[in-house]
XYZ file of C-alpha atoms in Angstrom:
429
model
C 12.181 -2.584 19.613
C 10.224 -3.911 18.084
C 8.536 -7.827 19.732
C 7.398 -10.754 17.128
C 5.571 -13.640 17.859
C 4.374 -16.295 15.991
C 0.830 -17.281 15.879
C -1.700 -19.885 14.772
C -3.151 -18.867 11.526
C -6.386 -19.482 9.456
C -5.786 -20.937 6.260
C -8.168 -22.297 3.692
C -8.925 -26.141 3.932
C -7.679 -28.209 -0.268
C -11.078 -29.026 -0.513
C -12.022 -25.624 -1.150
C -10.845 -24.958 -3.940
C -7.181 -23.511 -5.351
C -5.454 -20.535 -3.689
C -5.760 -18.785 -7.203
C -9.393 -18.792 -6.461
C -9.013 -17.696 -3.117
C -7.152 -15.336 -2.641
C -7.233 -11.375 -3.803
C -5.707 -8.457 -3.743
C -5.857 -6.031 -1.348
C -9.525 -4.992 -1.161
C -8.912 -1.048 -2.256
C -7.685 -1.798 -5.325
C -10.542 -3.937 -6.752
C -13.508 -2.480 -8.356
C -17.121 -3.895 -8.630
C -16.899 -5.457 -11.125
C -13.745 -7.246 -9.743
C -15.298 -8.369 -6.514
C -18.441 -9.404 -8.438
C -15.949 -11.822 -11.071
C -13.778 -12.776 -8.078
C -17.123 -14.292 -6.605
C -18.010 -16.168 -9.663
C -14.464 -18.217 -10.275
C -15.206 -19.597 -5.582
C -17.456 -17.839 -4.001
C -15.122 -18.764 -1.338
C -12.395 -16.042 -2.200
C -11.773 -14.014 0.469
C -12.787 -10.872 -1.027
C -16.417 -12.544 0.528
C -14.366 -11.480 4.214
C -12.330 -8.632 3.562
C -15.352 -6.502 0.825
C -18.258 -8.049 1.936
C -22.276 -7.420 1.301
C -25.111 -7.981 2.874
C -27.349 -11.061 1.407
C -31.061 -11.382 1.605
C -32.936 -14.906 0.174
C -29.507 -15.899 -1.516
C -29.665 -12.092 -3.399
C -26.879 -10.228 -3.044
C -27.606 -5.950 -2.053
C -25.473 -4.561 -3.478
C -26.196 -1.082 -1.065
C -24.312 -1.882 1.666
C -21.411 -3.272 3.186
C -22.899 -5.696 5.656
C -20.147 -6.103 7.863
C -22.571 -8.728 10.825
C -23.103 -11.141 7.185
C -19.328 -11.330 6.821
C -18.870 -12.168 10.831
C -21.909 -14.635 10.532
C -19.587 -15.614 6.485
C -16.036 -16.568 8.772
C -17.233 -18.333 11.433
C -19.963 -20.741 9.061
C -16.411 -21.233 7.232
C -14.001 -22.072 10.314
C -17.479 -24.774 11.108
C -17.434 -25.612 8.395
C -13.789 -26.564 7.767
C -13.579 -23.896 4.696
C -11.102 -22.072 7.004
C -9.242 -24.337 9.405
C -6.341 -22.889 12.194
C -2.547 -24.678 11.878
C -1.942 -26.895 14.837
C 1.348 -25.026 15.399
C 2.004 -21.165 16.420
C 4.521 -20.412 13.053
C 6.150 -17.626 11.750
C 4.978 -18.057 8.124
C 7.591 -16.572 5.559
C 5.910 -15.235 2.475
C 7.754 -14.943 -0.960
C 6.585 -13.462 -4.197
C 7.769 -12.642 -7.171
C 7.338 -10.928 -10.163
C 9.110 -9.687 -14.070
C 10.084 -6.116 -13.749
C 11.625 -4.415 -16.514
C 12.615 -8.223 -18.549
C 13.569 -9.762 -14.311
C 12.737 -11.666 -12.211
C 12.531 -10.336 -8.889
C 11.948 -11.777 -5.358
C 11.414 -10.225 -1.954
C 10.992 -12.447 0.357
C 9.760 -11.848 3.933
C 8.262 -13.043 7.552
C 4.641 -12.461 8.882
C 4.203 -12.221 12.544
C 2.175 -10.586 14.389
C 3.557 -7.341 15.527
C 3.193 -5.471 19.306
C 1.021 -2.368 18.829
C 2.228 0.682 19.136
C 1.808 3.736 19.473
C 3.588 5.563 16.327
C 5.251 7.967 18.943
C 6.939 5.937 21.361
C 8.888 5.196 17.705
C 8.445 1.928 16.976
C 7.102 1.453 14.392
C 6.932 4.065 12.448
C 4.383 5.361 9.327
C 4.927 7.826 6.565
C 1.596 8.651 5.054
C -1.510 10.242 6.561
C -4.933 8.256 6.134
C -8.521 9.198 5.427
C -10.697 8.962 8.150
C -13.209 6.974 6.009
C -10.947 3.991 5.434
C -10.754 3.054 9.136
C -13.964 3.667 10.059
C -14.712 1.215 7.290
C -11.776 -1.332 8.333
C -12.622 -0.875 12.039
C -15.972 -2.695 11.276
C -14.865 -5.179 9.147
C -12.588 -6.050 12.493
C -15.278 -5.318 15.794
C -17.751 -7.896 13.255
C -15.707 -10.370 12.381
C -12.619 -11.006 15.602
C -9.863 -11.378 11.858
C -6.896 -9.368 9.494
C -8.415 -10.930 6.583
C -4.268 -9.350 4.943
C -1.120 -8.260 6.068
C 0.288 -4.496 7.200
C 3.442 -4.432 5.329
C 6.350 -3.442 6.379
C 10.166 -2.495 5.740
C 13.052 -2.670 8.595
C 16.924 -1.861 8.050
C 19.106 -5.475 7.543
C 22.458 -4.314 6.475
C 24.782 -7.062 7.969
C 21.423 -9.421 5.765
C 21.201 -11.275 8.610
C 17.919 -11.733 9.450
C 17.610 -12.922 5.448
C 19.785 -16.016 6.260
C 17.671 -17.136 8.853
C 14.682 -16.255 6.346
C 16.837 -18.007 3.247
C 17.970 -21.316 6.006
C 14.334 -21.472 7.304
C 13.032 -22.482 3.579
C 15.575 -24.577 2.420
C 12.026 -26.776 2.035
C 9.350 -27.061 -0.836
C 6.808 -23.825 0.589
C 3.529 -24.788 1.338
C 1.706 -23.048 -0.673
C 2.278 -21.154 -3.735
C -0.180 -20.373 -6.318
C 0.403 -17.722 -9.829
C -1.956 -14.685 -10.321
C -3.482 -13.790 -12.809
C -0.746 -10.987 -12.808
C 1.983 -13.199 -13.236
C 2.895 -13.058 -9.372
C 3.964 -15.939 -8.056
C 3.295 -16.116 -4.334
C 5.324 -18.713 -1.706
C 4.399 -19.644 1.952
C 6.460 -21.923 4.035
C 5.669 -22.463 7.906
C 8.071 -22.131 10.296
C 7.781 -23.696 13.677
C 10.797 -24.366 14.847
C 11.693 -22.713 17.804
C 15.201 -22.055 17.173
C 14.928 -20.182 14.182
C 11.868 -18.439 15.833
C 13.514 -17.503 18.095
C 16.306 -15.682 15.802
C 14.374 -14.293 14.334
C 12.570 -12.797 17.242
C 16.129 -11.602 18.638
C 16.849 -10.110 15.203
C 13.944 -7.960 15.180
C 14.497 -7.059 18.676
C 16.809 -4.097 17.902
C 15.118 -3.187 15.119
C 11.934 -0.243 13.861
C 9.515 -1.237 11.176
C 8.857 1.268 8.267
C 5.129 0.819 7.173
C 5.063 0.798 3.701
C 1.479 -0.006 2.790
C -1.336 -0.266 5.337
C -1.700 2.875 7.613
C -5.379 2.444 7.903
C -5.231 -1.413 8.925
C -2.722 -0.393 11.141
C -4.382 2.542 12.944
C -7.859 0.348 12.703
C -5.911 -2.280 15.182
C -4.086 0.748 17.786
C -8.364 1.679 18.025
C -9.324 -2.172 18.451
C -6.674 -2.994 20.996
C -7.835 0.381 22.936
C -11.193 -1.510 22.980
C -10.667 -4.823 23.423
C -8.782 -6.856 25.657
C -7.494 -11.050 25.418
C -6.064 -13.230 22.694
C -3.908 -11.387 20.410
C -6.039 -7.329 20.154
C -2.301 -6.123 21.313
C -0.873 -7.073 18.630
C -1.356 -7.212 14.527
C 0.275 -9.653 11.720
C 2.754 -7.874 9.610
C 4.477 -8.496 6.367
C 7.912 -8.200 7.365
C 10.766 -7.017 4.540
C 14.363 -5.901 4.723
C 14.364 -2.004 3.178
C 18.016 -3.290 1.670
C 16.620 -5.534 -0.575
C 17.382 -4.201 -4.077
C 14.497 -5.653 -5.780
C 12.158 -3.970 -3.827
C 9.812 -2.163 -6.736
C 8.125 1.336 -5.675
C 6.238 2.934 -8.161
C 4.229 6.538 -7.997
C 0.564 7.361 -7.883
C -0.320 10.168 -10.405
C -2.181 13.206 -9.469
C -6.015 13.297 -11.876
C -6.994 16.737 -11.989
C -10.928 17.688 -12.279
C -13.835 19.332 -11.551
C -12.120 22.333 -11.364
C -14.423 25.529 -12.643
C -12.949 28.129 -15.590
C -10.005 25.593 -16.141
C -7.910 27.555 -18.114
C -4.071 25.399 -19.296
C -2.707 28.495 -20.157
C -3.338 30.105 -17.142
C -2.052 27.596 -15.265
C 1.252 27.243 -16.973
C 1.927 30.681 -16.733
C 1.274 30.733 -12.964
C 3.629 27.804 -12.936
C 6.388 29.613 -14.219
C 7.189 31.121 -10.960
C 9.141 27.968 -9.330
C 9.282 25.933 -12.350
C 11.408 25.859 -15.398
C 8.899 24.776 -18.446
C 9.377 23.284 -21.802
C 5.777 22.593 -23.679
C 5.494 21.189 -26.777
C 6.931 17.714 -25.477
C 5.299 13.864 -27.053
C 4.651 11.393 -24.564
C 8.506 9.864 -25.303
C 9.829 12.728 -25.070
C 8.100 13.798 -21.185
C 8.807 10.609 -19.705
C 12.087 9.624 -21.070
C 13.256 13.453 -19.640
C 10.889 12.861 -16.630
C 13.293 9.571 -15.999
C 16.533 11.523 -16.739
C 15.443 14.124 -14.563
C 14.845 11.215 -11.551
C 18.512 10.147 -12.120
C 19.737 13.763 -11.233
C 17.463 13.868 -8.313
C 15.305 16.410 -9.760
C 11.479 17.966 -9.504
C 9.930 17.305 -12.083
C 6.232 16.335 -13.465
C 5.168 15.311 -16.456
C 2.284 17.647 -16.934
C -0.328 16.487 -19.692
C -4.330 18.245 -21.121
C -5.075 16.679 -23.704
C -4.102 17.221 -26.974
C -1.192 14.097 -27.529
C 1.019 17.014 -25.686
C 2.631 17.274 -22.488
C 4.922 19.434 -20.640
C 7.832 18.691 -18.020
C 7.873 21.013 -15.158
C 11.216 21.307 -13.080
C 11.906 23.095 -9.909
C 14.319 26.062 -10.636
C 15.918 26.397 -6.782
C 14.976 23.429 -4.118
C 15.488 26.369 -1.406
C 11.871 27.600 -1.956
C 10.411 24.289 -0.583
C 12.088 26.018 3.194
C 10.149 29.312 2.850
C 6.935 26.851 1.896
C 7.772 24.007 4.795
C 9.383 26.116 7.294
C 8.176 23.356 10.286
C 8.504 20.591 8.062
C 11.702 18.726 8.118
C 14.180 18.493 4.446
C 12.836 14.863 4.189
C 9.507 15.950 3.755
C 10.220 19.336 2.227
C 12.619 17.168 -0.376
C 9.438 14.893 -1.942
C 9.160 15.378 -5.244
C 5.090 15.049 -4.176
C 5.329 18.196 -1.431
C 6.993 19.676 -4.052
C 3.780 19.503 -6.140
C 0.829 19.895 -3.471
C 2.456 22.786 -1.856
C 3.381 24.745 -5.062
C 1.430 24.065 -7.137
C -2.233 21.409 -6.019
C -2.012 24.259 -3.157
C -1.319 27.556 -4.880
C -2.120 27.445 -8.510
C -5.148 25.560 -7.917
C -6.520 26.623 -4.482
C -6.562 22.843 -3.656
C -6.200 22.902 -0.435
C -5.102 19.925 2.137
C -8.875 19.219 2.745
C -9.751 19.074 -0.655
C -7.397 16.610 -0.749
C -7.981 14.373 1.353
C -11.761 14.535 0.689
C -10.363 13.741 -3.258
C -13.092 16.881 -4.151
C -11.169 17.999 -6.820
C -8.114 15.193 -7.064
C -7.922 11.381 -7.948
C -5.233 9.292 -7.085
C -4.383 6.865 -10.303
C -1.434 4.369 -10.590
C -1.011 3.624 -13.426
C -0.063 6.255 -16.254
C -2.388 5.164 -18.929
C -5.753 5.598 -16.963
C -4.681 8.799 -16.218
C -4.151 10.050 -19.390
C -6.586 8.452 -20.925
C -8.796 10.336 -18.158
C -7.821 13.624 -19.486
C -8.593 12.099 -22.830
C -12.154 11.661 -22.252
C -12.731 14.649 -19.958
C -12.961 13.136 -16.905
C -10.394 15.343 -15.473
C -8.891 18.770 -16.583
C -5.457 17.862 -16.646
C -2.655 15.066 -14.885
C 0.481 15.372 -13.054
C 2.636 12.002 -14.071
C 5.671 11.588 -11.454
C 8.876 9.681 -10.871
C 8.262 7.172 -8.242
C 8.946 8.467 -4.565
C 12.553 6.835 -3.133
C 12.548 3.389 -0.638
C 15.407 6.144 1.686
C 13.264 8.955 0.898
C 10.031 7.097 3.204
C 12.926 5.842 6.128
C 14.037 9.258 6.314
C 10.496 11.091 6.568
C 9.537 8.170 8.922
C 12.255 8.667 11.346
C 12.012 12.400 11.108
C 8.366 12.083 12.226
C 6.887 13.473 9.582
C 4.189 12.211 7.184
C 3.905 12.488 3.783
C 0.720 13.026 1.731
C -1.995 10.885 0.794
C -1.731 7.755 -1.200
C 2.735 9.361 -1.752
C 3.906 4.974 -2.484
C 2.729 2.290 -4.422
C 4.824 -0.523 -3.300
C 4.714 -2.964 -6.148
C 3.207 -6.226 -6.141
C 0.997 -5.747 -4.278
C 0.483 -8.950 -1.432
C -1.787 -10.727 -1.622
C -4.482 -11.701 0.462
C -5.828 -15.082 1.900
C -2.567 -16.820 2.215
C -2.797 -16.665 6.193
C -5.763 -15.426 8.461
C -5.299 -13.859 12.075
C -8.492 -14.491 14.056
C -8.225 -12.187 17.481
C -10.070 -14.196 19.645
C -9.883 -18.070 19.369
C -8.928 -19.939 21.880
């Protein structure tokens, strides 16, 4: 089903600096302070292109993004040899390794161009809703630069392990490039130009569906771009493709902060939640997280609630059947998600935060680190927070196959792909 092809990637030349200095995390998790720090380390860091600002007389204008500036810079960097096109069309095998719970884990996949398809075709499948503002931003950047600076992170089924064997055989040599970032994640890249290996990968992918894990905005942006442009590789988008059967895949939860609610009353909120949840209060942080983990192991729908004062509450759904009446038109795979339970029974019914409010993040903020969520409550930035368990990988594919979409920020694949290892220039000769 999925049509993949090699491409002549554009990569940093050695004269520019080290990859540690030139690559960066995804733009949407980088703060303004972090962006400045990256550029202070090396002015050629990829963030200059991925999250641009305008420059006047050598002085940075922090008040606006300048997509046109980024387009000029990428062309200047190519002309001056800072960025160099690979001589051959390659499939780029990419591995990242990291420590999790005391163990070193490695995830190896490959970067290739994937033919863009409407989701309705059933070949590339989403699992999350997207935000229009982010898509507009990415479309403007793509239009100005004619580049994909980062890849869509996607999954495919490979229960037999045959495709993974092809990748292992193609990377028996030393990687072309590698570096370890400041989060102690090691990134390795191999260039595979061997025709037989490429054909094997293409054949293996020809009967597979692709599930977007991270990068829904980038995919939808590329799809829109392809409709308005033609030629070169505009009909494709670069993806990092990974087997969902890899046991080293890690998905973290994204926690919810509720903020700026008028007349917030903890006791009233808890009382309203009792209609649907068993609630155990006055827990320590350690007990709350321990019981949350136990609920995950038992496949119960549960959340830890924190509203300050060092005391936590654990909420466990009483009856899963209630979700059928709350979401009668949705597939069971979507109704059975923790985030669906939280959003429909608590955020919408108790707090009256509707879907438009969630999308605009008027009273809701998504936080990846539990400590940050807790700190926001303690410092008064938020009224309360809900700490979640992670979404399982099989739940992601189940929702995607059913045609459903999870609420925004339902998954957080760790670690994030680095940006800057290989770039796709859409209209290059």
